[in-house]
Coordinates of C-alpha atoms in Angstrom, one line a residue:
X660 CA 0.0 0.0 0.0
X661 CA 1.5 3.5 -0.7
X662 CA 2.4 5.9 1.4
X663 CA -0.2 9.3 1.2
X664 CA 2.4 12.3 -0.2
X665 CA 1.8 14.4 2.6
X666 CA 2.2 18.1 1.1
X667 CA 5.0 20.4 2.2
X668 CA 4.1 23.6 4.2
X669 CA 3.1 26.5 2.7
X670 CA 4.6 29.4 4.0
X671 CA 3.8 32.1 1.7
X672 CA 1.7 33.3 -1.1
X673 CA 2.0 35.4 -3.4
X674 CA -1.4 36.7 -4.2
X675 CA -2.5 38.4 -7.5
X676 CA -5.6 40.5 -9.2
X677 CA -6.3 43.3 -11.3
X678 CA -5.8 46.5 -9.6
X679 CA -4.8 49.8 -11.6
X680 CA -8.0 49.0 -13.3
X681 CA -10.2 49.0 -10.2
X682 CA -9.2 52.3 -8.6
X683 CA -12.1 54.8 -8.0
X684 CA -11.1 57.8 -10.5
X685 CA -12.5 59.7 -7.7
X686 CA -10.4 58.6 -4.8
X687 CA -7.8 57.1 -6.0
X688 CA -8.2 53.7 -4.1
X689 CA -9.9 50.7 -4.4
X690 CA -13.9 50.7 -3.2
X691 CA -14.9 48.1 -0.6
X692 CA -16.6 45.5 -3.4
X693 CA -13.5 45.1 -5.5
X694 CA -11.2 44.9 -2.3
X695 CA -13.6 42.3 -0.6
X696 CA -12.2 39.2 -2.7
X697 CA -8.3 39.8 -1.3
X698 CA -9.3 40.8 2.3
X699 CA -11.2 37.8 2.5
X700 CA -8.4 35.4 1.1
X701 CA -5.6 37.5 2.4
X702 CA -7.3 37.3 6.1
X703 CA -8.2 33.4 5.2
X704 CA -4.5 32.6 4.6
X705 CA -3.0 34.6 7.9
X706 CA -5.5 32.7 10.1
X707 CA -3.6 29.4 8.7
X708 CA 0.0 30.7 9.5
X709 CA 0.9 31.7 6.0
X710 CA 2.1 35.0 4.8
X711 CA 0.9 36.6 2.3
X712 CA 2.6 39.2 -0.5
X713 CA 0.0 41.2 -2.0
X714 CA 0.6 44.5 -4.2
X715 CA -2.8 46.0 -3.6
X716 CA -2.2 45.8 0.3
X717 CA 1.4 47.1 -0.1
X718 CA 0.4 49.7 -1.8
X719 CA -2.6 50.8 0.7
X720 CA -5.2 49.7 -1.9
X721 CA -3.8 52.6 -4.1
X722 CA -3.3 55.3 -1.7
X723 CA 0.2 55.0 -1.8
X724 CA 0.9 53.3 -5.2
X725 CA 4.4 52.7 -6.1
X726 CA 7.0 53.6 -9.2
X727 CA 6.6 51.3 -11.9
X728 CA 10.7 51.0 -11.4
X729 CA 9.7 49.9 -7.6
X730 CA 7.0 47.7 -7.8
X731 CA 7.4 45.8 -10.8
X732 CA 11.0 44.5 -9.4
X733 CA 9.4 43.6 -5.3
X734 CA 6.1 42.0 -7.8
X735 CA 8.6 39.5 -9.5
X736 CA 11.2 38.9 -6.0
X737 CA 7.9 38.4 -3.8
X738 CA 6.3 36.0 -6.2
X739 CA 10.6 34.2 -6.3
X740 CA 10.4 33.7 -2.5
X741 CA 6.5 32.8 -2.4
X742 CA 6.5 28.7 -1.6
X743 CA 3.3 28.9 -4.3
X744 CA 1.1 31.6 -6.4
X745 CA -2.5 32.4 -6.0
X746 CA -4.2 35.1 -8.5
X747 CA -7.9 36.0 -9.6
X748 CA -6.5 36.7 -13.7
X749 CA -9.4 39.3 -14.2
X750 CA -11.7 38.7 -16.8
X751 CA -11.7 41.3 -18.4
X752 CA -8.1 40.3 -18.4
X753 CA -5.7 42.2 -16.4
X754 CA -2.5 42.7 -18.0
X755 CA -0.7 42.8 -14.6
X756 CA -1.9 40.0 -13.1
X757 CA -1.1 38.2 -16.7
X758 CA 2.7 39.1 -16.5
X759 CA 2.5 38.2 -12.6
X760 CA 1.2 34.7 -13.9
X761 CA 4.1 34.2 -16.5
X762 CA 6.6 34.7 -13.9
X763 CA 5.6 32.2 -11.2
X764 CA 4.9 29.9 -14.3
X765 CA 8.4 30.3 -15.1
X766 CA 9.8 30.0 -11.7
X767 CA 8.0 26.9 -11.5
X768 CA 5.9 27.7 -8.6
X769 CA 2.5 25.7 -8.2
X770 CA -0.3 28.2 -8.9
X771 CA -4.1 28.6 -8.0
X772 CA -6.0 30.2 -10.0
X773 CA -9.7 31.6 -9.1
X774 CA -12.5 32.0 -12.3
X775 CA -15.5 33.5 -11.8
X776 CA -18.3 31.4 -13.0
X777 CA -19.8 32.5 -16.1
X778 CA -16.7 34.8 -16.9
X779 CA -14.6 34.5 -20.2
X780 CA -11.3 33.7 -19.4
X781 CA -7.9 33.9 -22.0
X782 CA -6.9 31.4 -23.6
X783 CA -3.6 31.3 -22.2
X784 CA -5.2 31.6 -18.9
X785 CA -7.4 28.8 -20.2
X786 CA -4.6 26.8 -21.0
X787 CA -1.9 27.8 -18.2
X788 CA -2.0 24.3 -16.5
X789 CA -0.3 22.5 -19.6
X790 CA 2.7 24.0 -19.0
X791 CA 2.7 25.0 -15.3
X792 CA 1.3 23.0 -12.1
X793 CA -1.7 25.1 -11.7
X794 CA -5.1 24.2 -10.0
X795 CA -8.1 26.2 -10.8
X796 CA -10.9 26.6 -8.9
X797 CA -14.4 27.7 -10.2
X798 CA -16.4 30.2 -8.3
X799 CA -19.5 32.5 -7.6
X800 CA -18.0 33.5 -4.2
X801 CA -14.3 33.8 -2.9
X802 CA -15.6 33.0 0.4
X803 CA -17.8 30.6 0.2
X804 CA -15.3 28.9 -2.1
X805 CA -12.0 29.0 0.7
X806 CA -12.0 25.1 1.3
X807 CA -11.9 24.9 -2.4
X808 CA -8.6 27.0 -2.5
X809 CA -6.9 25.1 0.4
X810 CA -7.3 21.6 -1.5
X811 CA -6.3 23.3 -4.9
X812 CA -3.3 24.7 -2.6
X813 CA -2.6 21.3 -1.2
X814 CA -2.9 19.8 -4.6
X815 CA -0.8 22.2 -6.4
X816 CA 1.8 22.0 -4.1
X817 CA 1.9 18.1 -3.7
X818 CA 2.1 17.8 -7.4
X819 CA 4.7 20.9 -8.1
X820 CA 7.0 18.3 -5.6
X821 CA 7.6 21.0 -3.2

């Protein structure tokens, strides 16, 4: 009988979503319903012990946003160090999150991806998994759809080999 693969911690995240495009022209920051969905998952992961890198947090939900020089270099070291990637890609698609998605594909890090049911996704998005460990996990809810991110997480990670 084999022995289960028990997963390797995860330590940190690196989590992703569209963000220039969500500002408020008005105030300059993001308004409660498009920050909801990272709150939710950013609180979700702390509760479990993991840490979480986050642009839209960093950067005070675009009160403070940073230098494309600044944060296009932490972006792309964050996501390095992160033991695994987790983005909502935007549908429209976000062209951040997109580049974000190419580099933790490249570093080989195991990657969750959350689609909105009933959304039209790229087809590189679409596609990402056959050339990348990612998991994705359909949705109508971010909350309601946490246990389904921690056992794409665990199965991501188990099958990226650490």
């Amino acid at each position: 009988m084999a022995t289960p693969v028990t997963p390797p911690p995860v330590r940190s995240v690196f989590l992703a979503g569209p963000f220039l495009g969500l500002l408020d022209p008005a105030t300059g920051e993001m308004p409660g319903d498009a920050r909801a969905p990272f709150d939710i998952l950013i609180k979700h992961f702390e509760a479990q012990g993991i840490s979480v890198h986050n642009a839209h947090r960093r950067e005070a939900w675009g009160a403070r946003l940073m230098r494309p020089e600044e944060c296009t270099r932490i972006d792309q070291d964050e996501i390095r160090r992160a033991d695994a990637f987790v983005a909502l890609p935007g549908a429209p698609a976000s062209p951040g999150t997109h580049i974000e998605m190419g580099w933790a594909s490249a570093f080989g890090k195991p990657i969750v991806l959350l689609l909105e049911r009933g959304r039209d996704y790229t087809f590189l998005v679409q596609g990402l998994h056959t050339v990348a460990t990612v998991e994705y996990v359909l949705h109508t809810d971010v909350a309601a759809a946490l246990p389904a991110v921690d056992r794409a997480l665990r199965r991501a990670v188990t099958r990226n080999g650490g």
